[in-house]
Amino acid sequence: MKIDARAACLQTPRGPVVISSLEADTPGPGEVQVRMEACGVCHSDVMITGLEKLPLAPLVLGHEGIGIVEAIGEGVTNVAPGDRVGITYLASSCGACDNCRGGRERFCLKQKNHGFTRHGVLATHASVAAQNLVRVPDSLSAAQLAPLSCAGWTAMGALREANVQPKQWVAIFGFGGLGHLAMHYAHHAGANVAVVDIGEGKLAFARELGADIAVEPDKVKATLGKELGGVDASLVFTPSAAAVPVAFSALKRCGSLILVGLTTDTYSFSVTETVLKGIRVQGSYLGTRDDLEKVFALAAEGVAKPTVTEYPLDATPDLIARLHQGQLKGRAVISF
Ligand SMILES: [Zn+2]
Ligand SMILES: [Zn+2]
């Protein structure tokens, strides 16, 4: 059935984000129609609004959503009408390449992405790919669950890449949507957390949520590198190339530098130090299916609930602008 929907659409490359009316299509083969409950606004949305070319325009944005399945298309067996599901950036992948078969679907060359190469879920109703939907608990509000589909998933993936052990120190660079969840997950894993961000507001917020240390970037070398003797892992969530050498300087020998935040700028650090200190540099993109299920299981147990602020769909254009300027605390979520 066709349904009248409202959605946050990017009209043209680098154009305005406009709230438009559209018809949500009947789900095609392998698709489901979802009545959206909530969708977070993510830095990737900001990135996509800045691209010179778009695979689809106008494009419905949004890729961290929670909704209720209303109808299923041909061949869908993993979810049924009435199920509450989490929708992620990874809409579908080929299922046959080495990456797909190795549980690394997020690196499949044939993947489709919600809110980028297919329409997203910043919409009252959406037709989405069924392949990677995950069932989510009913015990939490959709607004609290929504950021877990992207920010939580990606934060958990980064922590797994860092292989953090109890009592180790993790430094988190950028205390936004991902950073605050990564801190909860690191604490749950028994690690200590140092938060690095700019501005006393963000640092006070980090301490309020339980950061063991919270410092500005210019204090990192002295505080984390020298006083503490270095951290075991630096996770860089901030989309700033300038943060990378600072994160590097915080590491102890055999530490891991995990890069998550996307930036088109480049960075440099010493090859000699990387080699002599045995530093591991690892890019971390989204997460595995296990990571995603773990994130929702932890939320259901009451561990690591995201800090969210709810807004109506009409606020989306303004939220994307404010996120771009680094003005949001925790995660902004659209509730439908
Ligand atoms: Zn995202
Ligand atoms: Zn594949």
Coordinates of C-alpha atoms and ligand atoms in Angstrom, one line a residue:
M1 CA 0.0 0.0 0.0
K2 CA 1.1 3.5 -0.7
I3 CA 1.3 5.7 2.4
D4 CA 1.7 9.5 2.7
A5 CA 5.0 10.1 4.4
R6 CA 7.0 13.1 5.5
A7 CA 10.8 12.9 5.2
A8 CA 14.0 15.0 5.6
C9 CA 15.3 15.2 2.1
L10 CA 18.6 16.5 0.7
Q11 CA 17.3 18.2 -2.5
T12 CA 20.5 18.5 -4.5
P13 CA 24.2 17.9 -3.8
R14 CA 25.2 20.5 -1.2
G15 CA 21.7 21.8 -1.4
P16 CA 19.3 22.5 1.5
V17 CA 17.7 19.8 3.7
V18 CA 14.0 20.2 3.3
I19 CA 11.1 18.4 5.0
S20 CA 9.0 17.1 2.1
S21 CA 5.9 15.0 1.6
L22 CA 6.2 11.9 -0.4
E23 CA 4.6 8.5 -0.9
A24 CA 6.3 5.6 0.8
D25 CA 6.3 2.7 -1.7
T26 CA 5.0 -0.8 -1.2
P27 CA 8.0 -2.9 -0.1
G28 CA 9.7 -4.6 -3.1
P29 CA 11.4 -8.0 -2.9
G30 CA 13.7 -8.2 0.1
E31 CA 12.3 -5.0 1.5
V32 CA 10.1 -4.1 4.4
Q33 CA 7.9 -1.1 5.1
V34 CA 8.6 0.4 8.5
R35 CA 6.6 3.0 10.5
M36 CA 9.5 4.9 12.0
E37 CA 9.5 5.7 15.7
A38 CA 12.8 7.5 16.0
C39 CA 16.0 8.3 14.0
G40 CA 19.2 9.9 15.2
V41 CA 21.0 12.6 13.4
C42 CA 24.6 11.6 12.7
H43 CA 27.9 13.2 11.5
S44 CA 27.6 11.1 8.4
D45 CA 24.5 13.0 7.5
V46 CA 26.6 16.2 7.8
M47 CA 29.2 14.6 5.5
I48 CA 26.6 13.5 2.9
T49 CA 25.1 17.0 2.8
G50 CA 28.6 18.3 1.9
L51 CA 29.3 15.9 -1.0
E52 CA 29.8 17.3 -4.5
K53 CA 27.9 14.3 -6.0
L54 CA 25.0 12.2 -4.7
P55 CA 24.0 8.8 -5.9
L56 CA 20.3 9.8 -5.4
A57 CA 18.8 13.2 -5.4
P58 CA 16.5 14.2 -3.8
L59 CA 17.7 11.8 -1.1
V60 CA 15.9 10.9 2.1
L61 CA 18.6 11.1 4.8
G62 CA 18.9 9.0 8.0
H63 CA 20.5 5.7 8.9
E64 CA 20.1 5.2 12.6
G65 CA 16.5 4.4 13.1
I66 CA 14.0 2.4 15.2
G67 CA 10.7 1.4 13.7
I68 CA 7.9 -1.1 13.6
V69 CA 7.6 -3.4 10.6
E70 CA 4.2 -2.8 8.9
A71 CA 4.5 -4.9 5.7
I72 CA 7.1 -7.2 4.2
G73 CA 8.0 -7.8 0.6
E74 CA 8.6 -11.0 -1.3
G75 CA 11.2 -13.3 0.2
V76 CA 11.5 -11.6 3.6
T77 CA 11.8 -14.2 6.4
N78 CA 14.0 -12.6 9.0
V79 CA 11.4 -10.2 10.3
A80 CA 7.6 -10.1 10.4
P81 CA 4.9 -7.4 10.7
G82 CA 4.8 -6.0 14.2
D83 CA 8.5 -6.5 14.9
R84 CA 10.4 -3.6 16.4
V85 CA 13.7 -3.3 14.4
G86 CA 16.9 -1.3 14.3
I87 CA 17.9 0.1 10.9
T88 CA 21.5 0.9 10.2
Y89 CA 23.7 2.5 7.5
L90 CA 24.4 -1.0 6.1
A91 CA 21.3 -1.7 4.1
S92 CA 22.5 -4.7 2.1
S93 CA 25.6 -6.4 0.8
C94 CA 26.3 -9.1 -1.8
G95 CA 26.6 -12.0 0.6
A96 CA 29.1 -13.8 -1.6
C97 CA 32.4 -11.9 -1.6
D98 CA 35.3 -12.6 0.8
N99 CA 34.3 -9.7 3.1
C100 CA 30.7 -10.8 3.3
R101 CA 31.6 -14.4 4.0
G102 CA 34.1 -13.3 6.6
G103 CA 31.6 -11.3 8.6
R104 CA 32.9 -8.0 7.2
E105 CA 29.9 -7.1 5.2
R106 CA 30.6 -3.4 5.9
F107 CA 33.5 -3.6 3.5
C108 CA 31.5 -5.3 0.7
L109 CA 32.1 -3.4 -2.6
K110 CA 28.5 -4.0 -3.6
Q111 CA 26.9 -2.7 -0.4
K112 CA 24.0 -0.3 -0.3
N113 CA 23.6 2.2 2.4
H114 CA 20.5 3.7 3.9
G115 CA 20.4 7.5 3.7
F116 CA 23.1 7.5 1.0
T117 CA 22.9 5.0 -1.9
R118 CA 19.3 4.2 -1.0
H119 CA 16.7 6.3 0.7
G120 CA 17.0 6.6 4.5
V121 CA 14.8 6.6 7.5
L122 CA 14.5 10.2 8.6
A123 CA 10.9 9.8 7.5
T124 CA 7.6 8.9 9.1
H125 CA 7.4 5.7 6.9
A126 CA 10.2 4.1 4.9
S127 CA 10.8 1.1 2.7
V128 CA 14.1 -0.4 3.8
A129 CA 16.3 -3.4 3.0
A130 CA 15.4 -6.4 5.3
Q131 CA 18.8 -8.1 5.1
N132 CA 20.5 -6.4 8.0
L133 CA 17.6 -5.5 10.2
V134 CA 18.1 -6.4 13.8
R135 CA 15.3 -6.9 16.4
V136 CA 15.5 -4.5 19.3
P137 CA 14.1 -4.6 22.9
D138 CA 10.7 -3.2 23.7
S139 CA 11.9 -2.1 27.2
L140 CA 13.5 1.2 26.1
S141 CA 12.1 4.2 24.3
A142 CA 12.8 4.3 20.6
A143 CA 14.6 7.6 21.1
Q144 CA 17.1 5.9 23.4
L145 CA 17.6 3.0 21.1
A146 CA 18.0 4.9 17.9
P147 CA 21.6 6.1 18.3
L148 CA 22.6 2.6 19.0
S149 CA 22.0 1.6 15.4
C150 CA 24.9 3.8 14.3
A151 CA 26.7 5.7 17.1
G152 CA 26.5 2.7 19.5
W153 CA 27.4 0.1 16.9
T154 CA 30.4 2.1 15.6
A155 CA 31.6 2.8 19.1
M156 CA 31.4 -0.9 20.0
G157 CA 33.2 -1.8 16.8
A158 CA 36.1 0.6 17.7
L159 CA 36.3 -0.8 21.2
R160 CA 36.5 -4.4 19.8
E161 CA 39.3 -3.3 17.4
A162 CA 41.1 -1.8 20.4
N163 CA 40.8 -5.1 22.2
V164 CA 40.5 -3.3 25.5
Q165 CA 41.2 -5.3 28.7
P166 CA 40.1 -4.6 32.3
K167 CA 42.2 -2.0 34.1
Q168 CA 43.7 -0.7 30.8
W169 CA 43.4 3.0 29.9
V170 CA 41.4 4.1 26.9
A171 CA 41.6 7.7 25.6
I172 CA 38.5 8.9 23.7
F173 CA 39.0 11.8 21.4
G174 CA 35.7 13.7 20.8
F175 CA 32.9 13.4 23.3
G176 CA 29.9 13.4 21.0
G177 CA 27.4 10.8 20.0
L178 CA 30.0 8.0 19.6
G179 CA 32.4 9.2 22.2
H180 CA 30.0 9.1 25.1
L181 CA 28.8 5.6 24.2
A182 CA 32.3 4.3 23.8
M183 CA 33.0 5.5 27.3
H184 CA 30.1 3.5 28.7
Y185 CA 31.2 0.4 26.8
A186 CA 34.9 0.8 27.9
H187 CA 33.8 1.2 31.5
H188 CA 31.6 -1.9 31.1
A189 CA 34.7 -3.8 29.9
G190 CA 36.5 -2.7 33.1
A191 CA 38.7 -0.1 31.5
N192 CA 39.6 3.4 32.7
V193 CA 38.6 6.2 30.4
A194 CA 40.3 9.6 29.6
V195 CA 38.2 11.9 27.5
V196 CA 39.8 14.6 25.3
D197 CA 37.7 17.4 23.8
I198 CA 37.7 21.1 23.4
G199 CA 35.9 23.4 25.8
E200 CA 35.0 23.1 29.4
G201 CA 31.4 22.4 28.6
K202 CA 32.1 19.1 26.9
L203 CA 34.7 18.1 29.5
A204 CA 32.3 18.8 32.4
F205 CA 29.7 16.7 30.6
A206 CA 32.2 13.9 30.3
R207 CA 33.0 14.0 34.0
E208 CA 29.3 14.1 34.8
L209 CA 28.8 10.9 32.9
G210 CA 31.8 9.2 34.6
A211 CA 35.0 10.0 32.8
D212 CA 38.0 9.2 35.0
I213 CA 40.0 12.0 33.4
A214 CA 38.8 14.8 31.0
V215 CA 41.3 17.1 29.4
E216 CA 41.8 19.6 26.6
P217 CA 44.1 18.4 23.7
D218 CA 47.0 20.6 24.7
K219 CA 47.2 18.7 28.1
V220 CA 47.3 15.3 26.6
K221 CA 51.0 14.8 26.2
A222 CA 51.7 15.9 29.8
T223 CA 48.7 14.3 31.5
L224 CA 48.2 11.0 29.6
G225 CA 51.5 10.6 27.9
K226 CA 53.8 11.5 30.9
E227 CA 51.9 11.4 34.2
L228 CA 49.9 8.3 33.3
G229 CA 52.7 6.7 31.3
G230 CA 50.5 6.4 28.2
V231 CA 47.2 4.9 27.4
D232 CA 46.7 1.4 25.9
A233 CA 44.4 2.7 23.1
S234 CA 43.4 6.0 21.6
L235 CA 40.0 6.1 19.9
V236 CA 39.6 9.1 17.6
F237 CA 36.0 9.8 17.0
T238 CA 36.3 13.5 16.3
P239 CA 36.2 14.3 12.5
S240 CA 39.4 16.3 12.9
A241 CA 42.8 15.4 11.4
A242 CA 44.5 17.6 14.0
A243 CA 43.4 15.2 16.8
V244 CA 45.3 12.2 15.3
P245 CA 48.9 13.2 16.2
V246 CA 47.6 14.2 19.7
A247 CA 46.0 10.8 20.1
F248 CA 49.2 9.2 18.9
S249 CA 51.2 11.2 21.6
A250 CA 49.0 9.7 24.3
L251 CA 49.9 6.1 23.6
K252 CA 52.2 3.9 25.5
R253 CA 54.4 1.3 23.8
C254 CA 52.4 -1.3 21.9
G255 CA 49.4 0.9 22.1
S256 CA 46.6 1.0 19.5
L257 CA 45.5 4.1 17.5
I258 CA 42.0 3.4 16.3
L259 CA 40.7 5.9 13.7
V260 CA 36.9 6.3 13.4
G261 CA 35.9 9.9 12.7
L262 CA 35.9 10.8 9.0
T263 CA 37.7 13.8 7.7
T264 CA 39.0 14.7 4.2
D265 CA 42.0 16.3 5.7
T266 CA 45.3 14.4 6.1
Y267 CA 47.5 14.0 9.2
S268 CA 51.1 13.0 9.9
F269 CA 53.0 11.3 12.7
S270 CA 56.4 9.9 13.1
V271 CA 57.2 6.6 11.3
T272 CA 60.2 6.1 13.6
E273 CA 58.0 6.4 16.7
T274 CA 55.4 4.1 15.3
V275 CA 58.0 1.4 14.6
L276 CA 60.1 1.7 17.7
K277 CA 57.0 1.9 20.0
G278 CA 55.2 -0.9 18.2
I279 CA 52.1 1.2 17.6
R280 CA 49.2 -0.4 15.8
V281 CA 47.2 2.0 13.6
Q282 CA 43.8 0.6 12.7
G283 CA 40.8 2.1 10.8
S284 CA 37.5 1.1 12.3
Y285 CA 34.3 1.4 10.3
L286 CA 30.8 0.5 11.7
G287 CA 30.9 -2.9 13.3
T288 CA 30.0 -6.6 13.0
R289 CA 26.6 -8.1 13.4
D290 CA 27.7 -9.3 16.8
D291 CA 28.7 -5.8 17.8
L292 CA 25.2 -4.6 16.9
E293 CA 23.5 -7.3 18.8
K294 CA 25.7 -6.7 21.9
V295 CA 24.9 -3.0 21.8
F296 CA 21.1 -3.7 22.0
A297 CA 21.6 -6.4 24.6
L298 CA 23.6 -4.1 26.8
A299 CA 21.0 -1.4 26.4
A300 CA 18.3 -3.9 27.5
E301 CA 20.3 -4.6 30.6
G302 CA 20.4 -0.9 31.4
V303 CA 24.2 -0.6 30.7
A304 CA 25.3 2.2 28.4
K305 CA 22.1 4.1 27.7
P306 CA 22.8 6.9 25.3
T307 CA 22.2 10.5 26.4
V308 CA 19.7 11.8 23.9
T309 CA 17.6 15.0 23.2
E310 CA 14.4 14.5 21.2
Y311 CA 13.3 16.8 18.5
P312 CA 10.5 16.9 15.9
L313 CA 11.2 16.1 12.2
D314 CA 11.0 19.8 11.3
A315 CA 14.1 20.4 13.4
T316 CA 16.3 18.3 11.2
P317 CA 17.8 21.0 8.9
D318 CA 18.8 23.1 12.0
L319 CA 20.2 20.0 13.8
I320 CA 22.4 19.1 10.9
A321 CA 23.8 22.7 10.9
R322 CA 24.4 22.6 14.6
L323 CA 26.1 19.2 14.5
H324 CA 28.4 20.5 11.8
Q325 CA 29.4 23.3 14.2
G326 CA 30.0 20.8 17.1
Q327 CA 27.2 22.4 19.2
L328 CA 25.3 19.3 20.3
K329 CA 25.7 17.3 23.5
G330 CA 25.1 13.6 23.4
R331 CA 22.9 12.6 20.5
A332 CA 20.1 14.5 18.8
V333 CA 17.2 12.2 17.9
I334 CA 14.1 12.8 15.8
S335 CA 11.0 11.3 17.3
F336 CA 8.0 10.7 15.0
Ligands
ZN1 ZN 25.8 7.4 11.4
ZN2 ZN 29.9 -8.7 -0.5

